[in-house]
CSV table of C-alpha atoms in Angstrom, one decimal:
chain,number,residue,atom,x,y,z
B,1,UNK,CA,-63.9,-7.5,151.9
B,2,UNK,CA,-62.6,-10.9,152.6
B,3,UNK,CA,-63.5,-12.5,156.3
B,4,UNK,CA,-61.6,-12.8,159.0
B,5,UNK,CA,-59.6,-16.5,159.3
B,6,UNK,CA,-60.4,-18.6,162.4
B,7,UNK,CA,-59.2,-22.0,163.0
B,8,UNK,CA,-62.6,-24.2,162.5
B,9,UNK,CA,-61.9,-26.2,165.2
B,10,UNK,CA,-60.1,-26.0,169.0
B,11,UNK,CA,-60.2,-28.6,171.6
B,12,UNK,CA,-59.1,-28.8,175.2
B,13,UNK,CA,-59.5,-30.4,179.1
B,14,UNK,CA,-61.2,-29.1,181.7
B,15,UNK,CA,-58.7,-26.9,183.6
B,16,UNK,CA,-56.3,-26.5,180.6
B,17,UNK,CA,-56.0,-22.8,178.6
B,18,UNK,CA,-56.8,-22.4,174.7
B,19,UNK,CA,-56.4,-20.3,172.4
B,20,UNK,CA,-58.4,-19.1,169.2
B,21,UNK,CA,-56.4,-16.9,166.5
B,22,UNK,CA,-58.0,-14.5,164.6
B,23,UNK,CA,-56.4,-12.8,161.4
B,24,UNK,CA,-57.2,-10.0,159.5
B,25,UNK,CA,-55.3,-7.4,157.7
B,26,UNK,CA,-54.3,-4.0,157.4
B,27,UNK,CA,-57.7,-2.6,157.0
B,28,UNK,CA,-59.0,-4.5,159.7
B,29,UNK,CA,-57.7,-5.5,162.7
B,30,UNK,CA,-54.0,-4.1,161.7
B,31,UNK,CA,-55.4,0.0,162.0
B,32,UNK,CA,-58.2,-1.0,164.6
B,33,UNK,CA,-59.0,-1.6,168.5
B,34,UNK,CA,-62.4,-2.7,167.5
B,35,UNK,CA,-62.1,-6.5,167.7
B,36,UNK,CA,-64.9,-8.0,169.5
B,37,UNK,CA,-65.4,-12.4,170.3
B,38,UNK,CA,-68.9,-13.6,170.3
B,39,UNK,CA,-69.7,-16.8,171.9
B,40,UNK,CA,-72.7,-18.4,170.5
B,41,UNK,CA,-74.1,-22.5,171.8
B,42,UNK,CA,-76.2,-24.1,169.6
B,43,UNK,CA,-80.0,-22.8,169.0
B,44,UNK,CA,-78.9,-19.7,170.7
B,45,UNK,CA,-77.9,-16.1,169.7
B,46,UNK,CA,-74.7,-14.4,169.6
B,47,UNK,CA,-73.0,-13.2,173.1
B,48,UNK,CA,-70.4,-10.4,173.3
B,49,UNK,CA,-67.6,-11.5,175.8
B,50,UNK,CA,-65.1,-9.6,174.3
B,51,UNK,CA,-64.8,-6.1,173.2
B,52,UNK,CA,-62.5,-3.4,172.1
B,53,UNK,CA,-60.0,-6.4,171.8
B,54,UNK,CA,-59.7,-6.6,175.6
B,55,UNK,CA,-62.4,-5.5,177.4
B,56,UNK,CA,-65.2,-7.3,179.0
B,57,UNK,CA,-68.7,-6.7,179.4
B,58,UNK,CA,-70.2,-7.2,182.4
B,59,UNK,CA,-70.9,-10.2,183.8
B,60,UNK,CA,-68.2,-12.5,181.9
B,61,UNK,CA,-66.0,-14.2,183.3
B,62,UNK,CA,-62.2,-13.0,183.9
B,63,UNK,CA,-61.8,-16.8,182.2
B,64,UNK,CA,-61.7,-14.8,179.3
B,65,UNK,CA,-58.9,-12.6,177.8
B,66,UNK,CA,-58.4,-11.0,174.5
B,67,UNK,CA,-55.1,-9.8,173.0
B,68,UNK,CA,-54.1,-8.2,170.0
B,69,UNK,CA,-50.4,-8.6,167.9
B,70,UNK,CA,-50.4,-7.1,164.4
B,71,UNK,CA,-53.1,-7.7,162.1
B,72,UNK,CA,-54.0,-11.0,164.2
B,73,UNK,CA,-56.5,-10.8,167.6
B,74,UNK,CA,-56.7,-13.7,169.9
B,75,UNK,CA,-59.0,-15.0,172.6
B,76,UNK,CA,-57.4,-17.0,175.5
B,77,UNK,CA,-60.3,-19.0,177.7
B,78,UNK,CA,-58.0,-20.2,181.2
B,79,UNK,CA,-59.8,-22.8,183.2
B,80,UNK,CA,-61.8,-24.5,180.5
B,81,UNK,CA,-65.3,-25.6,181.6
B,82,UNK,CA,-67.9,-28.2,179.6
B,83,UNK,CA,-70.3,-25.0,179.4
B,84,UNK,CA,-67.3,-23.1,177.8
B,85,UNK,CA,-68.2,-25.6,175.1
B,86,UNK,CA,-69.8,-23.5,172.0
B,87,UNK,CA,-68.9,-21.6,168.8
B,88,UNK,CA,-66.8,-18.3,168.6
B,89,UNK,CA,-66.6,-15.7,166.4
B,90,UNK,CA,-64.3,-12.6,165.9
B,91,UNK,CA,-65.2,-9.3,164.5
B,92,UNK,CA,-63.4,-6.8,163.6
B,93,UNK,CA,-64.6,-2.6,162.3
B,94,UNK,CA,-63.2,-2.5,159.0
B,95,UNK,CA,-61.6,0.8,157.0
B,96,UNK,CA,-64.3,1.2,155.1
B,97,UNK,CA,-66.7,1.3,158.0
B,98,UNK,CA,-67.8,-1.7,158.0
B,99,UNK,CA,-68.1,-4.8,160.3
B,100,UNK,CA,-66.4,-8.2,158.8
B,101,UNK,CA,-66.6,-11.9,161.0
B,102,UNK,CA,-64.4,-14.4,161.4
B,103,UNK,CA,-65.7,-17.6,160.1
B,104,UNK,CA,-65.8,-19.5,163.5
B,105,UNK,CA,-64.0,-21.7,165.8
B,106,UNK,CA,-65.8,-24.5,167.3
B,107,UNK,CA,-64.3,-25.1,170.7
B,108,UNK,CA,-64.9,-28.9,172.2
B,109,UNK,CA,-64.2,-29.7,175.9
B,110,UNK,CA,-63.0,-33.0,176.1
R,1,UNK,CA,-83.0,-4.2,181.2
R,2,UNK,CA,-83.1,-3.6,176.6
R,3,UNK,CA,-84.7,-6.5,175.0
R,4,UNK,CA,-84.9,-7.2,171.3
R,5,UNK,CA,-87.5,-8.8,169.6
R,6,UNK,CA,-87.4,-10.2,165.8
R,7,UNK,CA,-91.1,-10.8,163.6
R,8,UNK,CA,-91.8,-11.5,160.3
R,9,UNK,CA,-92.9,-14.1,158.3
R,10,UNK,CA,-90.6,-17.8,158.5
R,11,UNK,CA,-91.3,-18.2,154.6
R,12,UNK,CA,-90.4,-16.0,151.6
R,13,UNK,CA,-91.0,-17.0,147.9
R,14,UNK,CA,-88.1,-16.7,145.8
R,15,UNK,CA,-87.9,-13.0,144.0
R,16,UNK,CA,-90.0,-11.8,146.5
R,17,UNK,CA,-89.3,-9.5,149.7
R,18,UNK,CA,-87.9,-10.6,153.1
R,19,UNK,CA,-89.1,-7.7,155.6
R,20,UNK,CA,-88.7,-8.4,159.2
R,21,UNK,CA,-89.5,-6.3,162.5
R,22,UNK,CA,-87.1,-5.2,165.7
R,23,UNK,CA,-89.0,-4.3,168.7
R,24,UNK,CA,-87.2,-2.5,170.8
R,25,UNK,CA,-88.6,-3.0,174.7
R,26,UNK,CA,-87.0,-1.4,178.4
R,27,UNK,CA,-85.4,1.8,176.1
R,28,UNK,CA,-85.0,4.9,177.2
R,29,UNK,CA,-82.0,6.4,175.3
R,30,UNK,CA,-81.8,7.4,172.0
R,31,UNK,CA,-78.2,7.1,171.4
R,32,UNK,CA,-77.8,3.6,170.0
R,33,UNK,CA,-76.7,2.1,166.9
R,34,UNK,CA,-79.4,-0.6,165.7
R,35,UNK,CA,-78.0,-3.6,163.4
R,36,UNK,CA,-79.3,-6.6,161.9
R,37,UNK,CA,-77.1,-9.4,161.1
R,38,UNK,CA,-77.8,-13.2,159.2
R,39,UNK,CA,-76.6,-16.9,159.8
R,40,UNK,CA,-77.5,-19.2,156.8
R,41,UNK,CA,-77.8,-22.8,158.6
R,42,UNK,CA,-74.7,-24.0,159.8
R,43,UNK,CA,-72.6,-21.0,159.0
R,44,UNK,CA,-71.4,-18.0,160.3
R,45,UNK,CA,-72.4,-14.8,161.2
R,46,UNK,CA,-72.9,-11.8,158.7
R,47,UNK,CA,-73.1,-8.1,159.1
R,48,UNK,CA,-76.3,-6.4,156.8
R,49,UNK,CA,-76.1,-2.9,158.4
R,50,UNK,CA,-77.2,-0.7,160.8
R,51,UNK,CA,-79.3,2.7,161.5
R,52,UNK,CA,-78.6,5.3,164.1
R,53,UNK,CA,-81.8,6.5,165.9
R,54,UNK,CA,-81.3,9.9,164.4
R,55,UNK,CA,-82.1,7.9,161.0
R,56,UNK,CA,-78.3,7.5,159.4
R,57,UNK,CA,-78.1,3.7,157.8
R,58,UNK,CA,-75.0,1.7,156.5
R,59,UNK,CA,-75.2,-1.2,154.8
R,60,UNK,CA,-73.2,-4.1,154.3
R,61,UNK,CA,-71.5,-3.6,150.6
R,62,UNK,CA,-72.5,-7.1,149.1
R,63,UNK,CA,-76.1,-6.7,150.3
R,64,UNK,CA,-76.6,-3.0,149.8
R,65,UNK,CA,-78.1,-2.8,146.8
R,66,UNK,CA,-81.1,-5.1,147.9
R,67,UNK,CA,-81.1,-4.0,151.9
R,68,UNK,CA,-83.3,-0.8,153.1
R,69,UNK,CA,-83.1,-0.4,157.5
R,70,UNK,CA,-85.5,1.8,158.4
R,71,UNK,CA,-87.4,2.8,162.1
R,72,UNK,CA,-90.1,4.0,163.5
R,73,UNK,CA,-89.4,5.7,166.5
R,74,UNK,CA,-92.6,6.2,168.4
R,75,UNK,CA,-92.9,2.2,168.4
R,76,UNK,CA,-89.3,1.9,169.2
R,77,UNK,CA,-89.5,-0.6,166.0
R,78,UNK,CA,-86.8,-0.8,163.0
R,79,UNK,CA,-87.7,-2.8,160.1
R,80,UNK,CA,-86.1,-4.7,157.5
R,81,UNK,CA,-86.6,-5.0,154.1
R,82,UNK,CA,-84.3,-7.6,151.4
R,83,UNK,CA,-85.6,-7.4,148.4
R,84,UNK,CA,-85.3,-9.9,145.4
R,85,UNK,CA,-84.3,-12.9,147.7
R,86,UNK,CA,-83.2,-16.2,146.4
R,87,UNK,CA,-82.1,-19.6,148.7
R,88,UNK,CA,-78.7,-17.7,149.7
R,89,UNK,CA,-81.2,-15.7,151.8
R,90,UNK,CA,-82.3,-18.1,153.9
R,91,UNK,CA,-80.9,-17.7,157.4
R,92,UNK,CA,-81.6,-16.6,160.8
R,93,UNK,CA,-81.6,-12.9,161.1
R,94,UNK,CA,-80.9,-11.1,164.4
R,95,UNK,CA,-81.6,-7.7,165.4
R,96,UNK,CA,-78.8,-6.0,168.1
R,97,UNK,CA,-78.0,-3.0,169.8
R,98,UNK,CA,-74.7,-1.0,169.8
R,99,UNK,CA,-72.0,-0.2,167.6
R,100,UNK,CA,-69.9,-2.0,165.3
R,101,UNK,CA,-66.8,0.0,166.3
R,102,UNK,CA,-65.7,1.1,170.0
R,103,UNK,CA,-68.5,-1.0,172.3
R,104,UNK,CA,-69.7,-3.9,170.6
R,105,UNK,CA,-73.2,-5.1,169.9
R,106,UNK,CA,-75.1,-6.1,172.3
R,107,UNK,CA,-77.6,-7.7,173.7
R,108,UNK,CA,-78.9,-9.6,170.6
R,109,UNK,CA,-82.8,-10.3,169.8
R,110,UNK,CA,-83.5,-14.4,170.1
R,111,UNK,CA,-83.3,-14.4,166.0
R,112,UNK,CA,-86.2,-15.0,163.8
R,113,UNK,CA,-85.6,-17.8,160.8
R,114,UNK,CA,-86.3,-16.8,157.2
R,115,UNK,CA,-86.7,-19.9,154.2
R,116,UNK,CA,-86.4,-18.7,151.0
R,117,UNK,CA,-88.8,-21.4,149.1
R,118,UNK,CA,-91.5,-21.7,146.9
């Protein structure tokens, strides 16, 4: 089972919105609502702020939206701030009950 | 508040087996998914598998052959074992709650880093 594809890199200005794609196929994202974005800073572990493609845990920001089109998922960060500044990963529940990641986007706030 | 808490020794010889420890602390319910995941340095995340507190496991296709999850449930503990590791093992290795479908995982242990070396 191939990964998900992430752009490796995103930048973007305090205050502006970005975007980070993430594309799967039909086995993956295409048939399921079970894409979840991680945001992980450096020397740290892994932190759901996305789930079920657009739901958020508790305690994240409403900054942070996620969207679904087809077999590609995206996460939309409005408002960007320097501590938005970190890696992020998609994941998506695969047909053959798996879990499969996206290879990460590393998002720098100019 | 769950916390998760990785052990295990930082250095593994080569052919050997990698077995690692999830503590489990401020549980009460027994209806939770239990994963472990990797991240060689500088890369990204990977999925190894899971057990249900009832005892059901799934693995991660590429790593099943070499990856046993068990638990032990009156230590609220669930181990890890990878055996016949090489370099392509080493990684940090996290423990998390939850499911890998509707939910997500979470929260994640602080990881534990594994070398594969002689």
């Amino acid at each position: 089972q191939s990964a998900l594809t992430q752009p490796a890199s995103v930048s973007g200005s305090p205050g502006q919105s970005i975007t980070i794609s993430c594309t799967g196929t039909s086995s993956d994202v295409g048939i399921y609502s079970y894409v979840c974005w991680y945001q992980q800073h450096p020397g740290k572990a892994p932190k759901l702020i996305i789930f079920d493609v657009t739901s958020r845990p508790s305690g994240i920001s409403n900054r942070f939206s996620g969207s679904k089109s087809g077999n590609t998922a995206s996460l939309t960060i409005s408002g960007l701030q320097a501590e938005d500044e970190a890696d992020y990963y998609c994941s998506s529940y695969t047909r053959s009950s798996t879990l499969i990641f996206g290879g990460g986007t590393k998002l720098t706030v100019l | 508040q769950v916390q998760l808490q990785e052990s295990g020794p930082g250095l593994v010889k080569p052919a050997e087996t990698l077995s690692l420890t999830c503590t489990v602390s401020g549980e009460s319910s027994t209806d939770y998914y239990y994963n472990w995941f990797r991240q060689p340095p500088g890369r990204g995340l990977e999925w190894i598998g899971y057990i249900f507190y009832s005892g059901s496991t799934n693995y991660n296709p590429s790593l099943k052959s070499r990856v046993s999850i068990s638990r032990e449930t009156s230590k609220w503990q669930f181990s890890l074992k990878v055996t016949s590791v090489t370099a392509a093992d080493t990684a940090m290795y996290y423990c998390a709650r939850g499911s890998i479908a509707a939910g997500g995982v979470q929260p994640w242990g602080q990881g534990t880093l594994v070398t594969v070396s002689s």
